């Protein structure tokens, strides 16, 4: 492909390289360093004048550093006369702060959207936003891709009894995602209603649906401390589920998450590689990773060629 450059930020170099490999391109030269006062410095090592530039940077690790690095890279490419700059953000930072749910609470996802636009981004490609309305925070095009094709493929290839399963949403917010997967697999759907005392702490869970003697597949967009999905797994097991799997797009796994998963009743906890998982998989044998670099690479290719991206990834074959 002509007139295209791909750069990878420091948050997920492995994913950046896989995307470039799928496209048959070399990653662009970029050097990121910190001054003694911890300011981030980015140096783009090759010309981007007139190029269609894609910057891959996931919202993981040191989130604020990753975000600032992305903003600086976008600005550096724009003032170096790139024709278009697309930020490829597999895991969108601050996505959970998408609404004003109490007095004086910030809408930080909107702030991040504003910063990306002001930095000079012309287009955003992301995956499984925590809330799809975040797309409305932008005045530039946003393509929200779905991990659903990869999830369906994994289920069919790795769960022998998938035809006798129930897809379960661990909360009401994820019901649409779970029902879509259940519909495409032609299986049953269930929902867990949860009540929280405070953030990251669940008070009570109620299962709506039947999982008795069935394989239960918990589906969610992300897991952080994993308190919710581990409690949900216990609830499903007590309700008679034969086996329990969890499939998540973004495996954040902070704090006690790995210990919780190791002690929980999961057969497997499957995540995509929007966030690096290698170190976590070494400490938790239940974690398995699905590679979504091909989906992102295809989205970049179609964007560069002026083809539809949203249609391709929001209409998954049955």
mmCIF file of C-alpha atoms in Angstrom:
data_model
loop_
_atom_site.group_PDB
_atom_site.id
_atom_site.type_symbol
_atom_site.label_atom_id
_atom_site.label_comp_id
_atom_site.label_asym_id
_atom_site.label_seq_id
_atom_site.Cartn_x
_atom_site.Cartn_y
_atom_site.Cartn_z
ATOM 1 C CA UNK A 1 0.000 0.000 0.000
ATOM 2 C CA UNK A 2 1.324 3.413 -0.987
ATOM 3 C CA UNK A 3 1.444 6.571 1.133
ATOM 4 C CA UNK A 4 0.790 4.846 4.446
ATOM 5 C CA UNK A 5 2.830 4.802 7.647
ATOM 6 C CA UNK A 6 2.202 2.839 10.837
ATOM 7 C CA UNK A 7 3.780 3.814 14.139
ATOM 8 C CA UNK A 8 3.537 1.939 17.412
ATOM 9 C CA UNK A 9 3.473 3.591 20.809
ATOM 10 C CA UNK A 10 5.255 2.038 23.762
ATOM 11 C CA UNK A 11 2.120 0.610 25.431
ATOM 12 C CA UNK A 12 1.774 -2.473 23.201
ATOM 13 C CA UNK A 13 4.656 -2.926 20.766
ATOM 14 C CA UNK A 14 3.810 -6.584 20.110
ATOM 15 C CA UNK A 15 0.324 -5.752 18.813
ATOM 16 C CA UNK A 16 1.691 -2.902 16.687
ATOM 17 C CA UNK A 17 4.191 -5.275 15.090
ATOM 18 C CA UNK A 18 1.532 -7.915 14.379
ATOM 19 C CA UNK A 19 -0.698 -5.331 12.698
ATOM 20 C CA UNK A 20 2.200 -4.146 10.545
ATOM 21 C CA UNK A 21 3.059 -7.757 9.632
ATOM 22 C CA UNK A 22 -0.532 -8.448 8.514
ATOM 23 C CA UNK A 23 -0.352 -5.395 6.263
ATOM 24 C CA UNK A 24 3.090 -6.277 4.924
ATOM 25 C CA UNK A 25 4.533 -3.010 6.233
ATOM 26 C CA UNK A 26 7.448 -2.004 8.427
ATOM 27 C CA UNK A 27 6.702 -0.139 11.627
ATOM 28 C CA UNK A 28 7.749 3.492 11.374
ATOM 29 C CA UNK A 29 10.765 4.668 13.322
ATOM 30 C CA UNK A 30 9.861 6.452 16.535
ATOM 31 C CA UNK A 31 11.853 7.056 19.721
ATOM 32 C CA UNK A 32 10.078 7.734 22.993
ATOM 33 C CA UNK A 33 11.961 8.832 26.084
ATOM 34 C CA UNK A 34 11.474 10.761 29.286
ATOM 35 C CA UNK A 35 13.358 13.787 30.495
ATOM 36 C CA UNK A 36 14.628 13.856 34.069
ATOM 37 C CA UNK A 37 11.473 15.710 35.140
ATOM 38 C CA UNK A 38 9.366 12.857 33.640
ATOM 39 C CA UNK A 39 8.128 14.857 30.644
ATOM 40 C CA UNK A 40 7.549 12.632 27.625
ATOM 41 C CA UNK A 41 9.597 13.256 24.500
ATOM 42 C CA UNK A 42 8.725 11.678 21.139
ATOM 43 C CA UNK A 43 10.886 11.781 18.014
ATOM 44 C CA UNK A 44 9.409 10.597 14.701
ATOM 45 C CA UNK A 45 12.367 9.115 12.819
ATOM 46 C CA UNK A 46 11.136 9.383 9.223
ATOM 47 C CA UNK A 47 9.200 11.674 6.917
ATOM 48 C CA UNK A 48 5.407 11.594 7.115
ATOM 49 C CA UNK A 49 4.741 14.477 4.698
ATOM 50 C CA UNK A 50 1.624 13.702 2.680
ATOM 51 C CA UNK A 51 1.296 10.243 4.271
ATOM 52 C CA UNK A 52 -1.751 8.492 5.710
ATOM 53 C CA UNK A 53 -0.490 7.884 9.264
ATOM 54 C CA UNK A 54 -1.785 5.301 11.756
ATOM 55 C CA UNK A 55 -0.599 5.397 15.378
ATOM 56 C CA UNK A 56 -1.279 2.284 17.469
ATOM 57 C CA UNK A 57 -1.443 2.961 21.198
ATOM 58 C CA UNK A 58 -3.613 1.042 23.676
ATOM 59 C CA UNK A 59 -4.902 2.482 26.931
ATOM 60 C CA UNK A 60 -2.995 0.167 29.248
ATOM 61 C CA UNK A 61 0.033 0.043 31.527
ATOM 62 C CA UNK A 62 0.791 3.535 32.766
ATOM 63 C CA UNK A 63 -2.450 4.919 31.335
ATOM 64 C CA UNK A 64 -1.666 8.612 31.675
ATOM 65 C CA UNK A 65 1.817 8.228 30.179
ATOM 66 C CA UNK A 66 0.399 6.195 27.278
ATOM 67 C CA UNK A 67 -2.276 8.792 26.612
ATOM 68 C CA UNK A 68 0.159 11.700 26.718
ATOM 69 C CA UNK A 69 2.557 9.837 24.426
ATOM 70 C CA UNK A 70 -0.265 9.267 21.931
ATOM 71 C CA UNK A 71 -1.264 12.940 21.973
ATOM 72 C CA UNK A 72 2.329 14.036 21.376
ATOM 73 C CA UNK A 73 2.770 11.527 18.524
ATOM 74 C CA UNK A 74 -0.418 12.776 16.845
ATOM 75 C CA UNK A 75 0.719 16.391 17.162
ATOM 76 C CA UNK A 76 4.223 15.571 15.892
ATOM 77 C CA UNK A 77 2.810 13.927 12.768
ATOM 78 C CA UNK A 78 0.322 16.727 12.086
ATOM 79 C CA UNK A 79 2.920 19.489 12.274
ATOM 80 C CA UNK A 80 5.173 17.339 10.056
ATOM 81 C CA UNK A 81 2.488 17.658 7.335
ATOM 82 C CA UNK A 82 0.897 14.195 7.466
ATOM 83 C CA UNK A 83 -2.190 14.198 5.234
ATOM 84 C CA UNK A 84 -4.274 12.294 7.789
ATOM 85 C CA UNK A 85 -3.584 10.912 11.266
ATOM 86 C CA UNK A 86 -5.643 8.003 12.619
ATOM 87 C CA UNK A 87 -5.304 6.974 16.254
ATOM 88 C CA UNK A 88 -5.750 3.209 16.620
ATOM 89 C CA UNK A 89 -6.695 2.735 20.277
ATOM 90 C CA UNK A 90 -7.638 -0.919 20.892
ATOM 91 C CA UNK A 91 -8.535 -0.250 24.549
ATOM 92 C CA UNK A 92 -9.922 3.275 24.950
ATOM 93 C CA UNK A 93 -8.621 4.977 28.133
ATOM 94 C CA UNK A 94 -11.096 6.358 30.699
ATOM 95 C CA UNK A 95 -13.967 4.639 28.863
ATOM 96 C CA UNK A 96 -15.715 3.729 32.120
ATOM 97 C CA UNK A 97 -16.041 7.409 33.037
ATOM 98 C CA UNK A 98 -18.604 8.004 30.298
ATOM 99 C CA UNK A 99 -21.428 9.679 32.228
ATOM 100 C CA UNK A 100 -22.163 11.984 35.121
ATOM 101 C CA UNK A 101 -23.495 9.457 37.630
ATOM 102 C CA UNK A 102 -23.296 11.689 40.716
ATOM 103 C CA UNK A 103 -22.890 15.342 41.619
ATOM 104 C CA UNK A 104 -19.649 16.970 40.486
ATOM 105 C CA UNK A 105 -18.459 13.780 38.734
ATOM 106 C CA UNK A 106 -16.373 14.325 35.598
ATOM 107 C CA UNK A 107 -17.094 12.801 32.202
ATOM 108 C CA UNK A 108 -13.468 11.895 31.598
ATOM 109 C CA UNK A 109 -14.089 9.916 28.408
ATOM 110 C CA UNK A 110 -15.397 13.148 26.838
ATOM 111 C CA UNK A 111 -12.259 14.961 28.028
ATOM 112 C CA UNK A 112 -10.064 12.314 26.353
ATOM 113 C CA UNK A 113 -12.102 12.705 23.153
ATOM 114 C CA UNK A 114 -11.534 16.461 23.229
ATOM 115 C CA UNK A 115 -7.801 16.039 23.790
ATOM 116 C CA UNK A 116 -7.459 13.638 20.851
ATOM 117 C CA UNK A 117 -9.316 16.033 18.581
ATOM 118 C CA UNK A 118 -7.308 19.076 19.697
ATOM 119 C CA UNK A 119 -4.043 17.141 19.260
ATOM 120 C CA UNK A 120 -4.979 16.753 15.598
ATOM 121 C CA UNK A 121 -6.426 13.265 15.189
ATOM 122 C CA UNK A 122 -8.561 13.018 12.049
ATOM 123 C CA UNK A 123 -10.018 9.577 12.743
ATOM 124 C CA UNK A 124 -10.265 7.098 15.643
ATOM 125 C CA UNK A 125 -10.292 3.305 15.427
ATOM 126 C CA UNK A 126 -11.067 1.505 18.677
ATOM 127 C CA UNK A 127 -12.555 -1.791 19.847
ATOM 128 C CA UNK A 128 -15.547 -2.698 22.027
ATOM 129 C CA UNK A 129 -16.087 0.655 23.700
ATOM 130 C CA UNK A 130 -17.451 0.346 27.222
ATOM 131 C CA UNK A 131 -20.403 2.428 26.060
ATOM 132 C CA UNK A 132 -21.038 2.932 22.342
ATOM 133 C CA UNK A 133 -22.303 6.482 22.938
ATOM 134 C CA UNK A 134 -18.676 7.526 23.529
ATOM 135 C CA UNK A 135 -18.539 7.794 19.730
ATOM 136 C CA UNK A 136 -20.825 10.808 20.126
ATOM 137 C CA UNK A 137 -18.181 12.615 22.197
ATOM 138 C CA UNK A 138 -16.154 13.113 19.003
ATOM 139 C CA UNK A 139 -16.655 15.511 16.101
ATOM 140 C CA UNK A 140 -14.382 13.320 13.953
ATOM 141 C CA UNK A 141 -15.136 9.837 12.529
ATOM 142 C CA UNK A 142 -14.918 6.961 15.032
ATOM 143 C CA UNK A 143 -14.947 3.285 14.056
ATOM 144 C CA UNK A 144 -15.838 1.072 17.007
ATOM 145 C CA UNK A 145 -14.808 -2.435 15.990
ATOM 146 C CA UNK A 146 -16.128 -5.605 17.592
ATOM 147 C CA UNK A 147 -14.244 -8.602 18.924
ATOM 148 C CA UNK A 148 -17.384 -10.673 18.330
ATOM 149 C CA UNK A 149 -16.131 -12.505 15.189
ATOM 150 C CA UNK A 150 -13.031 -13.689 17.067
ATOM 151 C CA UNK A 151 -15.110 -14.621 20.128
ATOM 152 C CA UNK A 152 -17.555 -16.708 18.072
ATOM 153 C CA UNK A 153 -14.678 -18.476 16.357
ATOM 154 C CA UNK A 154 -13.021 -19.292 19.710
ATOM 155 C CA UNK A 155 -16.255 -20.659 21.198
ATOM 156 C CA UNK A 156 -16.942 -22.939 18.241
ATOM 157 C CA UNK A 157 -13.377 -24.245 18.129
ATOM 158 C CA UNK A 158 -12.691 -24.674 21.860
ATOM 159 C CA UNK A 159 -15.969 -25.527 23.607
ATOM 160 C CA UNK A 160 -17.151 -28.901 22.337
ATOM 161 C CA UNK A 161 -20.594 -28.505 23.949
ATOM 162 C CA UNK A 162 -21.187 -24.951 22.729
ATOM 163 C CA UNK A 163 -24.589 -25.930 21.305
ATOM 164 C CA UNK A 164 -25.697 -26.685 24.892
ATOM 165 C CA UNK A 165 -24.533 -23.439 26.432
ATOM 166 C CA UNK A 166 -26.059 -20.292 27.881
ATOM 167 C CA UNK A 167 -24.427 -16.950 27.184
ATOM 168 C CA UNK A 168 -24.554 -14.832 30.344
ATOM 169 C CA UNK A 169 -24.148 -11.091 30.792
ATOM 170 C CA UNK A 170 -22.704 -10.248 34.245
ATOM 171 C CA UNK A 171 -24.707 -7.000 34.324
ATOM 172 C CA UNK A 172 -27.504 -5.180 32.528
ATOM 173 C CA UNK A 173 -25.056 -2.928 30.680
ATOM 174 C CA UNK A 174 -23.591 -5.866 28.759
ATOM 175 C CA UNK A 175 -26.928 -7.442 27.833
ATOM 176 C CA UNK A 176 -26.847 -6.246 24.218
ATOM 177 C CA UNK A 177 -23.375 -7.719 23.656
ATOM 178 C CA UNK A 178 -24.301 -11.074 25.212
ATOM 179 C CA UNK A 179 -27.651 -11.365 23.422
ATOM 180 C CA UNK A 180 -25.947 -10.719 20.084
ATOM 181 C CA UNK A 181 -23.518 -13.587 20.662
ATOM 182 C CA UNK A 182 -26.306 -15.873 21.927
ATOM 183 C CA UNK A 183 -28.377 -15.052 18.835
ATOM 184 C CA UNK A 184 -25.547 -15.869 16.454
ATOM 185 C CA UNK A 185 -24.840 -19.147 18.231
ATOM 186 C CA UNK A 186 -28.598 -19.927 18.439
ATOM 187 C CA UNK A 187 -28.340 -20.622 22.180
ATOM 188 C CA UNK A 188 -30.002 -19.371 25.357
ATOM 189 C CA UNK A 189 -29.262 -16.100 27.127
ATOM 190 C CA UNK A 190 -29.212 -15.216 30.836
ATOM 191 C CA UNK A 191 -28.549 -12.050 32.816
ATOM 192 C CA UNK A 192 -27.105 -11.340 36.240
ATOM 193 C CA UNK A 193 -28.489 -8.311 38.019
ATOM 194 C CA UNK A 194 -25.926 -6.825 40.373
ATOM 195 C CA UNK A 195 -26.058 -4.129 43.009
ATOM 196 C CA UNK A 196 -22.900 -2.305 44.069
ATOM 197 C CA UNK A 197 -22.044 -0.782 47.436
ATOM 198 C CA UNK A 198 -19.267 1.199 45.763
ATOM 199 C CA UNK A 199 -16.958 1.019 42.722
ATOM 200 C CA UNK A 200 -15.322 -2.416 42.211
ATOM 201 C CA UNK A 201 -17.393 -3.956 45.038
ATOM 202 C CA UNK A 202 -20.570 -5.953 44.355
ATOM 203 C CA UNK A 203 -23.164 -6.252 47.123
ATOM 204 C CA UNK A 204 -25.733 -8.689 45.677
ATOM 205 C CA UNK A 205 -26.335 -10.749 42.518
ATOM 206 C CA UNK A 206 -29.556 -12.197 41.098
ATOM 207 C CA UNK A 207 -29.542 -14.624 38.144
ATOM 208 C CA UNK A 208 -32.300 -14.182 35.571
ATOM 209 C CA UNK A 209 -32.385 -17.222 33.297
ATOM 210 C CA UNK A 210 -31.591 -20.944 33.361
ATOM 211 C CA UNK A 211 -28.092 -22.439 33.356
ATOM 212 C CA UNK A 212 -28.795 -25.791 35.012
ATOM 213 C CA UNK A 213 -26.702 -28.597 33.480
ATOM 214 C CA UNK A 214 -25.483 -26.223 30.771
ATOM 215 C CA UNK A 215 -22.140 -24.651 29.902
ATOM 216 C CA UNK A 216 -22.266 -21.022 31.039
ATOM 217 C CA UNK A 217 -20.252 -18.462 29.075
ATOM 218 C CA UNK A 218 -19.865 -15.098 30.781
ATOM 219 C CA UNK A 219 -19.349 -12.331 28.223
ATOM 220 C CA UNK A 220 -18.241 -8.791 29.044
ATOM 221 C CA UNK A 221 -16.235 -5.957 27.514
ATOM 222 C CA UNK A 222 -13.620 -5.731 30.279
ATOM 223 C CA UNK A 223 -12.510 -7.102 33.633
ATOM 224 C CA UNK A 224 -10.430 -5.060 36.058
ATOM 225 C CA UNK A 225 -10.204 -6.453 39.595
ATOM 226 C CA UNK A 226 -12.413 -9.406 38.477
ATOM 227 C CA UNK A 227 -14.614 -9.282 41.559
ATOM 228 C CA UNK A 228 -17.757 -9.170 39.438
ATOM 229 C CA UNK A 229 -16.988 -12.071 37.098
ATOM 230 C CA UNK A 230 -15.669 -14.268 39.936
ATOM 231 C CA UNK A 231 -18.829 -13.680 41.991
ATOM 232 C CA UNK A 232 -20.875 -14.282 38.853
ATOM 233 C CA UNK A 233 -19.069 -17.580 38.236
ATOM 234 C CA UNK A 234 -19.873 -18.740 41.778
ATOM 235 C CA UNK A 235 -23.499 -17.731 41.248
ATOM 236 C CA UNK A 236 -23.704 -19.726 38.012
ATOM 237 C CA UNK A 237 -22.107 -22.790 39.592
ATOM 238 C CA UNK A 238 -24.541 -22.663 42.520
ATOM 239 C CA UNK A 239 -27.378 -22.391 39.982
ATOM 240 C CA UNK A 240 -26.342 -25.735 38.474
ATOM 241 C CA UNK A 241 -24.050 -24.760 35.585
ATOM 242 C CA UNK A 242 -21.918 -27.679 34.392
ATOM 243 C CA UNK A 243 -18.912 -25.509 33.490
ATOM 244 C CA UNK A 244 -18.181 -21.796 33.472
ATOM 245 C CA UNK A 245 -16.101 -19.799 30.985
ATOM 246 C CA UNK A 246 -15.482 -16.059 30.827
ATOM 247 C CA UNK A 247 -14.789 -14.245 27.560
ATOM 248 C CA UNK A 248 -13.702 -10.609 27.797
ATOM 249 C CA UNK A 249 -12.442 -8.114 25.251
ATOM 250 C CA UNK A 250 -10.164 -6.107 27.553
ATOM 251 C CA UNK A 251 -8.366 -8.016 30.312
ATOM 252 C CA UNK A 252 -7.075 -5.266 32.610
ATOM 253 C CA UNK A 253 -6.488 -7.610 35.585
ATOM 254 C CA UNK A 254 -5.328 -5.145 38.228
ATOM 255 C CA UNK A 255 -4.943 -5.614 41.971
ATOM 256 C CA UNK A 256 -6.121 -9.038 43.191
ATOM 257 C CA UNK A 257 -7.490 -10.080 39.780
ATOM 258 C CA UNK A 258 -5.105 -12.946 39.032
ATOM 259 C CA UNK A 259 -5.471 -14.423 42.526
ATOM 260 C CA UNK A 260 -9.267 -14.221 42.180
ATOM 261 C CA UNK A 261 -9.211 -16.004 38.827
ATOM 262 C CA UNK A 262 -6.862 -18.720 40.099
ATOM 263 C CA UNK A 263 -9.196 -19.486 43.012
ATOM 264 C CA UNK A 264 -12.417 -19.204 40.966
ATOM 265 C CA UNK A 265 -14.259 -22.039 39.220
ATOM 266 C CA UNK A 266 -13.501 -20.992 35.639
ATOM 267 C CA UNK A 267 -12.513 -23.527 33.024
ATOM 268 C CA UNK A 268 -10.845 -20.638 31.178
ATOM 269 C CA UNK A 269 -10.833 -16.845 31.129
ATOM 270 C CA UNK A 270 -10.427 -15.777 27.516
ATOM 271 C CA UNK A 271 -9.351 -12.245 26.597
ATOM 272 C CA UNK A 272 -8.199 -10.491 23.444
ATOM 273 C CA UNK A 273 -4.753 -8.952 23.154
ATOM 274 C CA UNK A 274 -5.943 -5.330 23.113
ATOM 275 C CA UNK A 275 -3.862 -5.260 26.313
ATOM 276 C CA UNK A 276 -0.595 -7.246 26.679
ATOM 277 C CA UNK A 277 -1.317 -10.561 28.423
ATOM 278 C CA UNK A 278 1.986 -12.463 28.300
ATOM 279 C CA UNK A 279 3.070 -11.729 31.888
ATOM 280 C CA UNK A 280 -0.415 -12.363 33.266
ATOM 281 C CA UNK A 281 -0.662 -15.706 31.481
ATOM 282 C CA UNK A 282 2.556 -16.792 33.186
ATOM 283 C CA UNK A 283 0.966 -16.227 36.605
ATOM 284 C CA UNK A 284 -2.480 -17.585 35.749
ATOM 285 C CA UNK A 285 -2.847 -20.698 33.605
ATOM 286 C CA UNK A 286 -6.602 -20.126 33.161
ATOM 287 C CA UNK A 287 -6.053 -17.005 31.045
ATOM 288 C CA UNK A 288 -6.036 -17.527 27.280
ATOM 289 C CA UNK A 289 -5.565 -14.816 24.651
ATOM 290 C CA UNK A 290 -7.255 -14.271 21.279
ATOM 291 C CA UNK A 291 -5.241 -12.310 18.714
ATOM 292 C CA UNK A 292 -7.288 -9.470 17.203
ATOM 293 C CA UNK A 293 -4.457 -7.891 15.204
ATOM 294 C CA UNK A 294 -5.992 -9.165 11.945
ATOM 295 C CA UNK A 295 -9.245 -7.275 12.667
ATOM 296 C CA UNK A 296 -7.367 -4.042 13.351
ATOM 297 C CA UNK A 297 -5.142 -4.533 10.299
ATOM 298 C CA UNK A 298 -8.173 -5.078 8.064
ATOM 299 C CA UNK A 299 -9.803 -1.936 9.476
ATOM 300 C CA UNK A 300 -6.658 0.075 8.708
ATOM 301 C CA UNK A 301 -6.502 -1.356 5.187
ATOM 302 C CA UNK A 302 -10.149 -0.560 4.463
ATOM 303 C CA UNK A 303 -9.840 2.941 5.947
ATOM 304 C CA UNK A 304 -6.785 3.654 3.811
ATOM 305 C CA UNK A 305 -8.610 2.422 0.703
ATOM 306 C CA UNK A 306 -11.710 4.493 1.483
ATOM 307 C CA UNK A 307 -13.894 1.442 2.110
ATOM 308 C CA UNK A 308 -16.495 0.853 4.806
ATOM 309 C CA UNK A 309 -15.187 -0.332 8.161
ATOM 310 C CA UNK A 310 -18.289 -0.139 10.351
ATOM 311 C CA UNK A 311 -20.367 -2.313 8.028
ATOM 312 C CA UNK A 312 -17.700 -4.992 7.844
ATOM 313 C CA UNK A 313 -17.307 -5.419 11.601
ATOM 314 C CA UNK A 314 -20.816 -4.733 12.840
ATOM 315 C CA UNK A 315 -22.430 -7.304 10.533
ATOM 316 C CA UNK A 316 -20.948 -10.633 11.574
ATOM 317 C CA UNK A 317 -22.133 -13.643 9.527
ATOM 318 C CA UNK A 318 -24.484 -15.970 11.381
#
